[in-house]
XYZ file of N, CA and C in Angstrom:
858
model
N 0.959 -1.326 -0.095
C 0.055 0.024 0.173
C 0.934 1.309 -0.346
N 1.697 1.323 1.154
C 2.741 2.281 0.822
C 3.280 2.428 -0.329
N 3.778 1.319 -0.541
C 4.680 1.411 -2.499
C 3.800 1.701 -3.175
N 2.333 1.534 -3.254
C 1.851 2.061 -4.510
C 1.860 3.526 -4.293
N 1.346 3.915 -2.851
C 1.562 5.460 -3.001
C 2.054 6.204 -3.336
N 3.399 5.661 -2.850
C 4.940 6.135 -3.530
C 4.827 6.487 -4.837
N 4.336 5.466 -5.671
C 4.424 5.435 -6.997
C 3.793 6.320 -7.595
N 2.463 6.387 -6.976
C 1.661 7.576 -7.915
C 1.779 9.100 -7.401
N 3.021 9.305 -6.430
C 2.913 10.724 -5.937
C 3.885 11.011 -6.864
N 3.974 12.814 -7.388
C 5.294 12.968 -7.916
C 6.282 13.034 -7.268
N 7.332 13.397 -8.093
C 8.615 13.399 -7.474
C 9.220 14.820 -7.570
N 9.850 15.310 -6.487
C 10.239 16.767 -6.120
C 11.172 16.947 -7.026
N 10.805 18.035 -7.249
C 11.565 19.141 -8.642
C 12.673 19.784 -8.295
N 13.762 19.620 -8.930
C 15.341 20.225 -8.490
C 14.953 21.890 -8.152
N 15.909 22.499 -7.378
C 15.913 23.708 -7.292
C 15.522 24.649 -8.733
N 17.052 24.413 -9.618
C 16.806 24.916 -11.018
C 15.557 24.731 -11.933
N 15.148 23.647 -11.535
C 13.924 23.609 -12.421
C 12.876 24.628 -11.880
N 12.735 24.391 -10.476
C 11.615 25.050 -9.896
C 11.563 26.804 -10.400
N 13.201 27.189 -10.310
C 13.354 28.745 -10.785
C 12.645 28.777 -12.103
N 12.823 28.117 -13.259
C 12.973 28.092 -14.411
C 11.151 28.087 -14.203
N 10.577 27.323 -13.766
C 9.471 27.320 -13.951
C 8.559 28.867 -13.309
N 9.005 28.840 -12.223
C 8.576 30.075 -11.999
C 8.804 31.440 -12.673
N 9.560 31.371 -13.822
C 10.009 32.238 -14.425
C 9.060 32.707 -15.748
N 8.836 30.956 -16.185
C 7.886 31.223 -17.072
C 6.322 31.335 -16.663
N 6.036 30.876 -15.360
C 5.240 31.337 -15.017
C 4.918 32.863 -14.477
N 5.557 33.307 -14.610
C 6.044 34.898 -14.282
C 5.844 35.674 -15.381
N 6.031 35.512 -16.369
C 6.197 35.679 -17.746
C 7.532 36.269 -18.016
N 8.147 35.794 -17.228
C 10.056 36.449 -17.569
C 10.608 35.480 -18.629
N 12.076 35.358 -18.877
C 12.984 34.864 -19.942
C 12.310 33.258 -20.221
N 13.110 32.893 -21.412
C 12.539 31.679 -21.523
C 13.009 30.432 -20.963
N 14.012 31.061 -19.773
C 14.699 29.896 -19.232
C 15.572 29.026 -19.935
N 15.037 27.246 -19.641
C 15.653 25.950 -20.704
C 15.159 26.065 -21.800
N 13.705 26.999 -22.055
C 13.296 26.683 -23.259
C 13.478 27.692 -24.379
N 14.667 27.326 -25.151
C 15.171 28.493 -26.136
C 13.983 28.670 -27.475
N 13.177 28.006 -27.936
C 12.066 28.083 -28.863
C 11.167 29.309 -28.084
N 10.816 29.493 -26.994
C 10.160 30.161 -26.600
C 10.437 31.430 -26.319
N 11.722 31.393 -26.191
C 12.599 33.060 -26.113
C 12.580 33.568 -27.645
N 12.815 32.761 -28.889
C 12.831 33.156 -29.876
C 11.464 33.518 -30.487
N 10.363 32.822 -29.929
C 9.332 33.410 -30.351
C 8.728 35.086 -29.905
N 9.262 35.058 -28.512
C 9.021 36.279 -28.036
C 9.629 37.262 -28.596
N 11.157 36.840 -28.908
C 11.689 38.130 -29.648
C 11.186 38.519 -30.867
N 10.671 37.291 -31.652
C 10.373 37.963 -32.996
C 9.205 38.686 -32.905
N 7.955 38.389 -31.642
C 6.672 39.036 -31.847
C 7.217 40.382 -31.442
N 8.124 40.689 -30.461
C 8.766 41.876 -29.860
C 9.245 42.954 -31.371
N 9.853 42.033 -32.456
C 10.466 42.811 -33.796
C 9.163 43.237 -34.430
N 8.417 42.212 -34.318
C 6.881 42.415 -35.539
C 6.678 43.822 -34.673
N 6.677 44.028 -33.527
C 5.471 45.102 -32.673
C 6.568 46.417 -33.140
N 7.689 46.365 -33.368
C 8.610 47.294 -33.426
C 8.566 47.856 -34.955
N 8.387 46.378 -35.947
C 8.195 47.081 -37.428
C 6.969 47.751 -37.250
N 5.953 47.097 -36.653
C 4.259 47.650 -37.265
C 4.332 49.411 -36.461
N 5.142 49.496 -35.351
C 5.369 50.842 -34.480
C 5.858 52.033 -35.509
N 6.878 51.650 -36.278
C 8.009 52.072 -37.319
C 7.044 52.548 -38.421
N 6.289 51.507 -38.892
C 5.700 51.881 -40.140
C 4.517 52.851 -39.892
N 3.782 52.679 -38.800
C 2.877 53.436 -38.088
C 3.167 55.020 -38.432
N 4.545 55.121 -37.654
C 5.162 56.679 -37.886
C 5.707 56.993 -39.109
N 6.107 56.245 -40.240
C 6.183 56.519 -41.402
C 5.124 56.840 -42.409
N 3.746 56.205 -41.660
C 2.517 56.467 -42.597
C 1.969 58.002 -41.862
N 2.162 58.292 -40.773
C 1.828 59.219 -40.044
C 2.722 60.525 -40.593
N 3.922 60.168 -40.838
C 4.508 61.187 -41.291
C 4.423 61.634 -42.935
N 4.084 60.255 -43.537
C 3.435 60.757 -45.039
C 2.179 61.517 -45.084
N 1.535 61.191 -44.274
C -0.216 61.975 -44.034
C 0.275 63.430 -43.832
N 1.318 63.497 -42.905
C 1.084 65.057 -42.759
C 1.893 65.924 -44.148
N 2.812 65.190 -44.387
C 4.101 65.666 -45.437
C 2.635 66.167 -46.664
N 1.639 65.076 -46.887
C 0.847 65.463 -48.107
C -0.201 66.352 -47.621
N -0.809 66.395 -46.249
C -1.455 67.962 -45.775
C -0.533 68.891 -45.889
N 0.653 68.988 -45.872
C 1.727 70.317 -46.134
C 1.674 70.407 -47.606
N 2.098 69.396 -48.433
C 1.763 69.758 -50.030
C 0.659 70.203 -50.393
N -0.728 69.736 -49.770
C -1.967 70.517 -50.362
C -1.873 71.769 -49.888
N -1.678 71.817 -48.781
C -1.723 73.409 -48.438
C -0.957 74.225 -48.812
N 0.511 73.608 -49.558
C 0.868 74.759 -50.214
C 0.454 74.898 -51.759
N -0.214 73.826 -52.595
C -0.847 73.971 -53.796
C -2.223 74.691 -53.174
N -2.494 74.653 -52.820
C -3.981 75.550 -52.504
C -3.427 76.930 -52.090
N -2.239 77.296 -51.663
C -1.951 78.617 -51.333
C -1.572 79.038 -52.578
N -0.567 78.261 -53.546
C -0.664 78.739 -54.980
C -1.592 78.736 -55.808
N -2.864 77.824 -55.631
C -3.937 78.431 -56.542
C -4.245 79.823 -56.236
N -4.547 79.848 -54.958
C -5.003 81.428 -54.282
C -4.362 82.648 -54.905
N -3.062 82.067 -54.798
C -2.104 83.207 -55.380
C -2.435 83.856 -56.546
N -2.154 82.348 -57.437
C -2.679 82.432 -58.854
C -3.736 83.358 -59.254
N -4.720 82.763 -58.515
C -6.163 83.679 -58.868
C -6.311 85.090 -58.291
N -5.295 85.503 -57.214
C -5.542 86.598 -56.777
C -4.460 87.301 -58.278
N -3.868 86.950 -58.748
C -2.728 87.570 -59.734
C -3.354 87.472 -61.197
N -4.463 86.532 -61.053
C -4.945 86.211 -62.727
C -5.207 87.891 -63.074
N -5.922 88.814 -62.321
C -6.449 89.687 -62.842
C -5.339 91.137 -63.225
N -4.557 90.799 -62.358
C -3.237 91.955 -62.613
C -2.760 91.084 -63.755
N -2.401 90.007 -64.363
C -1.534 89.650 -65.228
C -2.538 89.661 -66.569
N -3.830 89.799 -66.492
C -4.708 89.731 -67.709
C -4.596 91.174 -68.096
N -4.570 91.986 -66.932
C -4.477 93.672 -67.613
C -3.134 93.943 -68.229
N -2.166 93.315 -67.380
C -0.541 93.536 -67.859
C -0.780 92.869 -69.241
N -1.056 91.905 -69.812
C -1.019 91.207 -70.901
C -1.519 92.544 -71.980
N -3.074 92.718 -71.483
C -3.632 93.777 -72.611
C -2.931 94.869 -72.841
N -2.103 95.746 -71.761
C -1.410 96.614 -71.972
C -0.344 96.189 -72.674
N 0.166 95.332 -72.812
C 1.781 94.805 -73.577
C 0.821 94.850 -74.930
N -0.150 94.100 -74.829
C -0.961 93.880 -76.390
C -1.095 95.509 -76.878
N -1.552 96.286 -76.536
C -2.245 97.698 -76.848
C -0.973 98.638 -77.306
N 0.312 98.641 -76.635
C 1.810 99.025 -76.853
C 2.153 98.447 -78.219
N 2.029 97.009 -78.239
C 2.748 96.417 -79.172
C 2.081 97.036 -80.756
N 0.459 97.073 -80.627
C -0.255 97.142 -81.576
C 0.167 98.961 -81.813
N 0.099 99.586 -80.874
C 1.015 101.249 -81.321
C 2.109 101.334 -81.829
N 3.472 100.459 -81.393
C 4.467 100.607 -81.892
C 4.301 99.768 -83.804
N 3.528 99.065 -83.640
C 3.476 98.315 -84.994
C 3.084 99.675 -86.174
N 1.860 99.956 -85.738
C 1.179 101.324 -86.209
C 2.457 102.406 -86.666
N 3.235 103.014 -85.659
C 3.772 103.684 -85.851
C 4.799 103.434 -86.495
N 5.651 101.834 -86.535
C 6.548 101.458 -87.816
C 6.099 101.499 -88.983
N 4.697 101.468 -89.301
C 4.164 101.279 -90.150
C 4.117 102.801 -91.082
N 3.653 103.271 -90.001
C 3.676 105.201 -90.613
C 4.847 105.711 -91.144
N 6.046 105.218 -90.517
C 7.619 105.605 -90.617
C 7.603 105.118 -92.057
N 7.308 103.783 -92.195
C 7.979 103.231 -93.628
C 7.012 103.808 -94.665
N 5.845 104.191 -94.457
C 5.009 104.723 -95.633
C 5.632 105.866 -95.336
N 6.039 106.543 -94.760
C 6.032 108.491 -95.084
C 7.575 108.614 -96.059
N 8.359 107.226 -95.621
C 9.913 107.310 -95.736
C 10.119 106.831 -97.460
N 9.098 106.171 -98.113
C 8.635 105.815 -99.267
C 7.810 107.299 -99.923
N 7.376 107.697 -99.059
C 6.733 109.069 -99.788
C 7.731 109.982 -99.789
N 8.721 110.190 -98.908
C 9.804 110.735 -98.942
C 11.043 110.627 -100.208
N 10.916 109.415 -100.725
C 11.976 109.107 -101.509
C 12.380 110.297 -102.674
N 13.739 110.165 -102.795
C 14.131 111.474 -103.855
C 13.353 110.890 -105.266
N 12.683 111.954 -106.119
C 12.219 111.763 -107.293
C 12.859 111.526 -108.590
N 14.088 112.426 -108.079
C 15.000 112.478 -109.348
C 14.707 113.205 -110.161
N 15.409 113.397 -111.254
C 15.439 114.095 -112.713
C 13.975 113.820 -113.193
N 13.693 112.444 -113.262
C 12.336 112.052 -114.309
C 11.368 111.496 -113.457
N 10.283 111.532 -114.053
C 9.280 111.248 -113.157
C 8.210 110.538 -113.896
N 7.427 110.126 -113.696
C 5.986 109.465 -114.494
C 4.629 109.952 -113.879
N 4.270 110.852 -114.657
C 2.710 111.756 -114.829
C 1.581 111.085 -115.520
N 0.650 110.985 -114.867
C -0.852 110.511 -115.481
C -1.701 111.332 -114.987
N -2.361 111.699 -116.234
C -3.634 112.650 -115.948
C -4.577 112.195 -116.652
N -5.747 111.641 -115.451
C -6.467 110.875 -116.019
C -8.130 111.445 -114.957
N -9.212 111.239 -115.868
C -10.368 111.478 -115.063
C -11.618 111.485 -116.147
N -12.823 111.532 -115.858
C -14.140 111.261 -116.360
C -14.207 112.875 -117.710
N -14.548 112.558 -118.628
C -14.932 113.271 -119.816
C -15.349 114.796 -119.289
N -16.417 114.393 -117.795
C -17.203 115.604 -117.764
C -16.926 115.538 -115.995
N -15.685 114.718 -115.639
C -15.542 115.144 -114.470
C -13.958 115.594 -113.805
N -13.409 115.607 -112.880
C -12.148 116.152 -111.988
C -11.271 115.483 -112.929
N -10.312 116.489 -112.861
C -8.823 116.103 -113.515
C -8.336 115.572 -112.223
N -7.756 114.507 -112.451
C -6.571 114.010 -111.609
C -5.034 114.079 -112.028
N -3.978 114.586 -111.503
C -2.942 114.189 -111.389
C -1.955 113.442 -110.681
N -1.189 112.122 -110.976
C -0.356 111.902 -110.160
C 1.300 111.634 -110.639
N 1.981 111.861 -109.723
C 3.176 111.577 -110.188
C 3.887 110.628 -109.322
N 4.712 109.782 -110.087
C 5.551 108.568 -109.514
C 6.674 108.431 -109.353
N 7.546 108.087 -108.715
C 9.174 107.778 -109.229
C 9.483 106.725 -110.578
N 8.114 105.528 -110.293
C 8.281 104.636 -110.997
C 6.850 104.186 -111.581
N 6.207 103.623 -112.809
C 5.355 102.988 -112.673
C 4.470 101.900 -111.764
N 5.373 101.293 -111.146
C 4.808 100.392 -109.832
C 4.699 101.160 -108.401
N 5.017 102.376 -108.315
C 5.227 102.971 -106.865
C 4.151 103.657 -106.818
N 4.096 103.911 -105.392
C 2.905 104.855 -104.837
C 2.963 106.455 -105.379
N 2.011 107.090 -105.600
C 2.224 108.280 -106.144
C 3.015 108.941 -105.275
N 3.636 109.948 -105.318
C 4.564 110.678 -104.626
C 3.408 111.758 -104.296
N 2.707 112.514 -105.142
C 1.976 113.311 -105.464
C 0.924 112.996 -106.297
N -0.427 113.010 -105.398
C -1.895 112.971 -106.254
C -2.801 113.878 -105.970
N -2.800 115.070 -106.694
C -3.819 115.814 -106.644
C -5.195 116.189 -107.580
N -6.364 116.241 -106.994
C -7.480 116.466 -107.734
C -8.055 117.938 -107.864
N -8.348 118.210 -109.518
C -8.972 119.539 -109.554
C -10.338 119.381 -109.923
N -10.756 120.338 -108.420
C -12.005 120.295 -108.577
C -13.153 121.135 -109.174
N -12.704 121.919 -109.897
C -13.414 122.923 -110.771
C -12.755 122.893 -112.646
N -12.402 121.856 -112.553
C -11.492 121.863 -114.132
C -11.624 120.195 -114.566
N -12.624 120.184 -115.733
C -12.610 118.793 -116.452
C -12.169 118.114 -117.024
N -11.598 117.110 -116.971
C -10.650 116.439 -118.290
C -11.009 116.506 -119.663
N -12.241 117.066 -120.009
C -12.942 117.113 -121.501
C -12.158 118.717 -121.748
N -12.297 119.453 -120.644
C -11.575 120.952 -120.819
C -10.393 121.079 -120.717
N -9.551 120.272 -120.414
C -7.775 120.097 -120.436
C -7.654 119.491 -121.962
N -8.594 118.769 -122.147
C -7.737 117.986 -123.704
C -8.208 119.089 -124.699
N -9.399 119.844 -124.862
C -9.230 121.002 -125.677
C -8.335 121.965 -125.506
N -7.761 122.105 -124.133
C -6.985 123.093 -124.362
C -5.946 122.320 -124.778
N -4.977 121.432 -124.608
C -3.806 120.559 -125.310
C -4.077 120.789 -126.812
N -5.375 120.303 -127.184
C -5.237 120.102 -128.870
C -5.227 121.757 -129.408
N -5.028 122.693 -128.583
C -5.085 123.587 -129.323
C -3.842 124.511 -129.128
N -2.943 123.959 -128.229
C -1.321 124.412 -127.830
C -0.860 123.867 -126.881
N 0.107 124.772 -126.341
C 0.814 124.251 -125.362
C -0.088 124.846 -123.941
N 0.023 124.092 -123.181
C -0.849 124.132 -121.763
C 0.298 124.326 -120.668
N -0.193 125.291 -119.734
C 0.743 125.528 -118.622
C -0.386 125.346 -117.137
N 0.134 124.174 -116.547
C -0.577 124.166 -114.875
C -0.069 124.588 -114.262
N -0.786 125.861 -113.187
C 0.246 125.879 -112.293
C -0.506 126.057 -111.146
N 0.148 125.108 -110.041
C -0.612 125.237 -108.888
C 0.116 125.615 -107.420
N -0.810 126.757 -106.985
C -0.229 127.708 -106.179
C -0.533 127.397 -104.898
N 0.419 127.994 -103.814
C -0.223 127.647 -102.326
C 0.436 128.459 -101.307
N -0.231 128.688 -100.064
C 0.150 129.907 -99.175
C 1.466 129.243 -98.566
N 2.166 129.871 -97.993
C 3.391 129.634 -97.285
C 2.744 129.751 -95.462
N 2.295 128.942 -94.950
C 1.957 129.268 -93.470
C 2.813 129.350 -92.449
N 2.381 130.503 -91.612
C 3.482 130.795 -90.431
C 4.041 129.637 -89.893
N 5.420 129.734 -89.296
C 5.816 128.658 -88.706
C 5.688 129.152 -87.016
N 5.753 127.867 -86.020
C 5.910 128.274 -84.820
C 7.076 128.273 -84.789
N 7.698 128.300 -83.063
C 8.923 127.905 -82.576
C 9.263 127.101 -82.632
N 10.101 126.447 -83.500
C 10.895 125.165 -83.592
C 9.982 124.085 -84.841
N 9.001 124.708 -85.171
C 8.428 124.070 -86.223
C 9.181 124.004 -87.800
N 9.200 122.858 -88.258
C 9.392 122.819 -89.582
C 8.588 123.143 -90.808
N 9.043 123.274 -91.911
C 8.542 123.430 -92.991
C 8.169 122.433 -93.772
N 7.090 122.113 -94.093
C 6.840 120.740 -94.714
C 7.275 120.706 -95.907
N 7.049 119.872 -96.680
C 8.012 119.359 -98.477
C 6.479 120.155 -99.444
N 7.183 120.364 -100.272
C 6.557 121.243 -101.143
C 5.398 120.396 -101.922
N 5.758 119.188 -102.002
C 5.043 117.999 -102.316
C 3.995 117.640 -101.479
N 3.999 117.928 -100.064
C 3.043 117.672 -99.120
C 2.010 118.828 -98.608
N 2.019 120.024 -99.642
C 1.148 120.615 -99.387
C -0.607 120.334 -99.487
N -1.257 120.225 -99.035
C -2.771 119.799 -98.656
C -3.453 120.619 -99.978
N -3.693 122.107 -99.990
C -4.078 122.588 -100.963
C -3.677 123.533 -101.989
N -4.007 123.600 -103.079
C -3.844 124.407 -104.181
C -4.699 125.427 -104.859
N -4.213 126.519 -105.152
C -4.933 127.062 -106.377
C -4.571 127.142 -107.668
N -5.561 126.349 -108.723
C -5.154 125.992 -109.894
C -5.402 127.037 -110.873
N -4.211 127.124 -111.807
C -4.170 128.006 -112.898
C -3.826 127.025 -114.389
N -4.742 127.331 -115.497
C -4.353 127.010 -116.546
C -4.221 127.893 -117.357
N -3.006 127.810 -117.919
C -2.825 128.809 -119.054
C -3.027 130.563 -118.553
N -2.582 130.855 -117.220
C -3.122 131.965 -116.835
C -4.243 132.097 -116.204
N -5.338 131.435 -116.411
C -6.552 131.699 -116.257
C -7.146 130.692 -115.101
N -7.305 131.099 -113.704
C -7.665 130.315 -112.766
C -8.870 129.600 -113.221
N -8.936 127.992 -112.361
C -9.937 127.166 -112.671
C -9.782 126.195 -111.575
N -10.098 127.083 -110.536
C -10.732 126.485 -109.122
C -9.513 126.542 -108.272
N -9.605 125.207 -107.311
C -8.878 124.697 -106.545
C -7.863 123.143 -107.088
N -7.186 123.058 -105.968
C -6.805 121.382 -106.244
C -6.440 120.730 -105.129
N -6.934 119.538 -104.489
C -6.776 118.920 -103.276
C -5.953 118.006 -103.477
N -5.167 117.623 -102.560
C -4.297 116.669 -102.513
C -4.940 115.482 -101.590
N -4.873 114.298 -102.530
C -5.568 113.313 -101.950
C -4.852 111.910 -101.968
N -5.380 110.679 -101.141
C -4.433 109.914 -100.832
C -4.824 108.618 -102.209
N -3.885 107.935 -102.214
C -4.539 107.064 -103.447
C -5.553 105.905 -102.976
N -6.736 105.706 -103.620
C -7.400 104.859 -102.930
C -7.994 103.402 -103.986
N -8.683 102.846 -103.772
C -8.811 101.707 -104.519
C -8.978 102.122 -105.938
N -9.789 103.352 -106.354
C -10.269 103.316 -107.530
C -8.977 103.823 -108.631
N -8.334 105.106 -108.060
C -6.842 105.647 -108.186
C -6.084 104.290 -108.545
N -5.902 103.655 -107.856
C -4.930 102.216 -107.985
C -5.492 101.448 -109.138
N -6.650 101.256 -109.156
C -7.598 100.296 -110.585
C -6.840 101.219 -111.731
N -6.681 102.426 -111.580
C -6.797 103.297 -113.123
C -5.029 103.086 -113.155
N -4.086 103.525 -112.176
C -2.510 103.386 -112.125
C -2.081 101.984 -112.684
N -3.034 101.167 -112.198
C -2.468 99.427 -112.448
C -2.643 99.276 -113.869
N -4.125 99.701 -114.572
C -4.705 99.712 -115.658
C -3.461 100.334 -116.648
N -3.008 101.558 -116.593
C -1.918 102.055 -117.389
C -0.730 101.855 -117.365
N 0.029 101.023 -116.071
C 1.021 100.591 -115.784
C 1.872 100.296 -117.080
N 1.749 99.282 -118.178
C 2.131 99.076 -119.034
C 2.649 100.060 -120.309
N 1.607 101.132 -119.893
C 2.088 102.785 -121.207
C 3.031 103.106 -120.464
N 3.929 103.372 -121.226
C 5.141 104.359 -120.771
C 5.166 105.751 -121.134
N 4.353 105.914 -122.938
C 3.718 107.505 -123.110
C 2.635 107.233 -123.641
N 1.502 107.813 -124.001
C 0.304 107.761 -124.763
C -0.894 108.061 -124.034
N -2.049 108.172 -124.939
C -3.761 108.548 -124.286
C -4.378 107.755 -124.645
N -5.421 107.904 -124.021
C -6.458 106.516 -124.657
C -7.872 107.090 -123.687
N -8.704 105.822 -123.786
C -9.842 105.670 -123.046
C -10.075 104.160 -122.651
N -10.206 104.054 -120.934
C -10.310 102.943 -120.525
C -11.357 102.255 -120.411
N -11.620 100.886 -120.646
C -12.281 100.203 -120.865
C -13.212 100.132 -119.820
N -14.703 99.773 -119.353
C -15.890 100.281 -118.672
C -15.399 99.446 -117.220
N -14.686 98.043 -117.582
C -14.446 97.180 -116.538
C -13.290 98.101 -115.763
N -12.458 98.696 -116.203
C -11.489 99.674 -115.533
C -12.292 100.627 -114.869
N -13.128 101.669 -115.292
C -13.532 102.285 -114.792
C -14.522 102.426 -114.104
N -15.165 101.271 -113.943
C -16.056 100.939 -113.285
C -17.549 101.469 -113.234
N -18.730 100.738 -112.854
C -20.026 101.748 -112.868
C -20.455 102.113 -111.743
N -19.653 103.267 -111.236
C -20.070 104.108 -110.317
C -20.973 105.179 -110.356
N -20.681 105.988 -109.672
C -21.630 107.321 -109.306
C -21.003 108.271 -110.549
N -20.018 108.077 -111.156
C -19.322 108.824 -111.847
C -19.514 108.376 -113.676
N -20.474 107.194 -113.759
C -20.310 106.839 -114.843
C -21.354 107.494 -116.147
N -21.935 108.489 -115.367
C -23.058 109.332 -115.826
C -22.109 110.568 -116.602
N -20.608 110.553 -116.269
C -20.041 111.758 -116.658
C -18.957 111.653 -117.698
N -19.304 110.390 -118.468
C -18.599 110.089 -119.729
C -17.339 109.311 -119.450
N -16.944 109.057 -120.656
C -15.481 107.895 -120.461
C -14.700 108.102 -119.720
N -13.541 107.588 -119.123
C -12.552 107.716 -118.352
C -11.262 107.839 -119.287
N -10.476 109.051 -119.320
C -9.797 109.325 -120.397
C -8.483 109.207 -119.557
N -7.260 109.141 -120.066
C -6.051 108.768 -119.772
C -5.053 109.645 -120.331
N -3.773 110.058 -119.985
C -2.658 110.747 -120.460
C -1.331 110.812 -119.707
N -0.578 109.769 -120.224
C 0.600 109.283 -119.405
C 1.832 109.858 -120.482
N 2.893 110.325 -119.348
C 4.102 110.482 -120.514
C 5.061 110.806 -118.850
N 6.730 110.547 -119.604
C 7.321 111.040 -118.622
C 7.687 112.502 -118.717
N 8.257 112.792 -117.205
C 8.329 114.492 -116.850
C 9.850 114.521 -116.548
N 10.387 115.608 -116.940
C 11.869 116.272 -116.372
C 11.353 117.170 -115.357
N 12.119 116.836 -114.141
C 12.018 117.690 -112.756
C 12.839 118.550 -112.775
N 12.317 119.944 -112.318
C 13.413 120.892 -112.305
C 13.221 121.585 -111.291
N 14.064 121.501 -110.051
C 13.975 122.278 -108.565
C 14.517 123.660 -108.767
N 13.881 124.606 -108.343
C 13.912 126.031 -108.430
C 14.436 125.962 -107.358
N 13.791 125.872 -105.929
C 14.186 126.155 -104.418
C 13.273 125.133 -103.822
N 13.083 125.568 -101.952
C 12.235 124.442 -101.531
C 11.116 125.303 -101.665
N 10.564 126.088 -102.516
C 9.180 126.450 -102.322
C 8.649 126.586 -103.908
N 9.555 126.129 -105.275
C 9.036 125.756 -106.702
C 9.806 124.680 -107.151
N 8.667 124.015 -107.828
C 9.366 122.854 -108.966
C 8.757 122.864 -109.829
N 8.866 122.356 -111.176
C 8.559 122.065 -112.455
C 8.704 120.966 -112.661
N 7.954 120.811 -113.753
C 7.520 119.387 -114.015
C 7.651 119.392 -116.052
N 7.861 119.157 -116.789
C 8.041 119.631 -118.424
C 7.851 118.240 -118.866
N 6.771 117.876 -119.391
C 6.716 116.639 -120.267
C 7.373 116.292 -121.672
N 8.289 115.059 -121.285
C 9.300 114.580 -122.661
C 8.592 114.458 -123.842
N 8.947 114.532 -125.022
C 8.355 114.109 -126.241
C 9.004 112.697 -126.310
N 8.469 111.950 -126.859
C 9.330 110.561 -127.431
C 10.191 110.844 -128.305
N 9.647 111.716 -129.163
C 10.794 111.820 -130.209
C 11.847 113.044 -130.028
N 12.014 113.666 -129.056
C 12.812 114.340 -128.507
C 12.722 116.133 -129.557
N 11.282 116.229 -130.269
C 11.671 116.970 -131.553
C 10.464 118.444 -130.733
N 10.451 119.318 -130.718
C 9.497 120.552 -130.311
C 9.948 120.673 -128.705
N 9.385 121.472 -128.535
C 9.055 122.285 -126.779
C 8.011 121.141 -126.445
N 7.962 121.422 -124.696
C 7.050 120.508 -124.012
C 5.811 120.980 -124.299
N 4.702 119.764 -124.291
C 3.520 120.101 -124.904
C 2.536 120.566 -123.366
N 2.826 120.031 -122.404
C 2.449 119.821 -120.720
C 3.170 120.468 -119.962
N 3.230 121.112 -119.297
C 4.331 121.877 -117.963
C 3.456 122.039 -116.483
N 3.830 121.731 -115.659
C 3.557 121.489 -114.436
C 4.455 122.275 -113.202
N 3.650 123.485 -113.026
C 4.444 124.050 -111.687
C 4.037 124.140 -110.720
N 4.749 124.037 -109.604
C 4.445 123.738 -108.094
C 4.743 125.246 -107.618
N 4.763 126.148 -106.992
C 4.717 127.253 -106.411
C 4.032 127.542 -104.907
N 4.778 127.925 -103.924
C 4.795 128.194 -102.415
C 5.011 129.787 -102.335
N 3.903 130.431 -102.161
C 4.378 132.101 -102.171
C 3.671 132.485 -100.603
């Protein structure tokens, strides 16, 4: 009985085993169980990694919030600056447009002020019962340096005068008083003239800009060096002046003689070189 009781009772543990069991029961180190220590160290490392990942995500979220704030601030700044930038761009465009117009005006004025030289191309044209137009060009393709319209003198009357003999046209203008520092305009740039034909006053002449109708006439007679005639209806056009008769023209080369700043003369050159000039044009400023 006693022998059976001793066999059933547990054996006493050694002191080392008691301390290990107490350590395991109290949650301490692994003691003599290395697999348990490895498992606990793995759990601690995983927890540390999770903590580091959480810190990284928090920092990334904070950085994203900062970037979004910067972008929002930039957009707000652009929205605030957009009216100012649009107004400045409009001002720049307006300044460029003014500069371009001034540049083109300077080029046009320079072309007009080209030296005529000793010979020019002169064209007299107009309706038979309409006003006389006189155009002077440096060459047949250039813009007229002088284009005047005789308001009270018809082309038919001028043709009758030329058929009877020599014709002398005189255009006379007043010399305006100049202010301090003001320059005298060129003789060919005077706006209004008094017109005389063979000594008889025939109204006034006005300087004109070369418009579409004048360019059509000058383009039609461009191949003509010397001659006279009547232009067809497609060149003359069916405008308000169609009731004034045919569109007549006379074209020739003129010799230019400059007397002074206030006087110039243009003498028509005969093709055969014989006889005197049949038509002379005088520009005077008195």
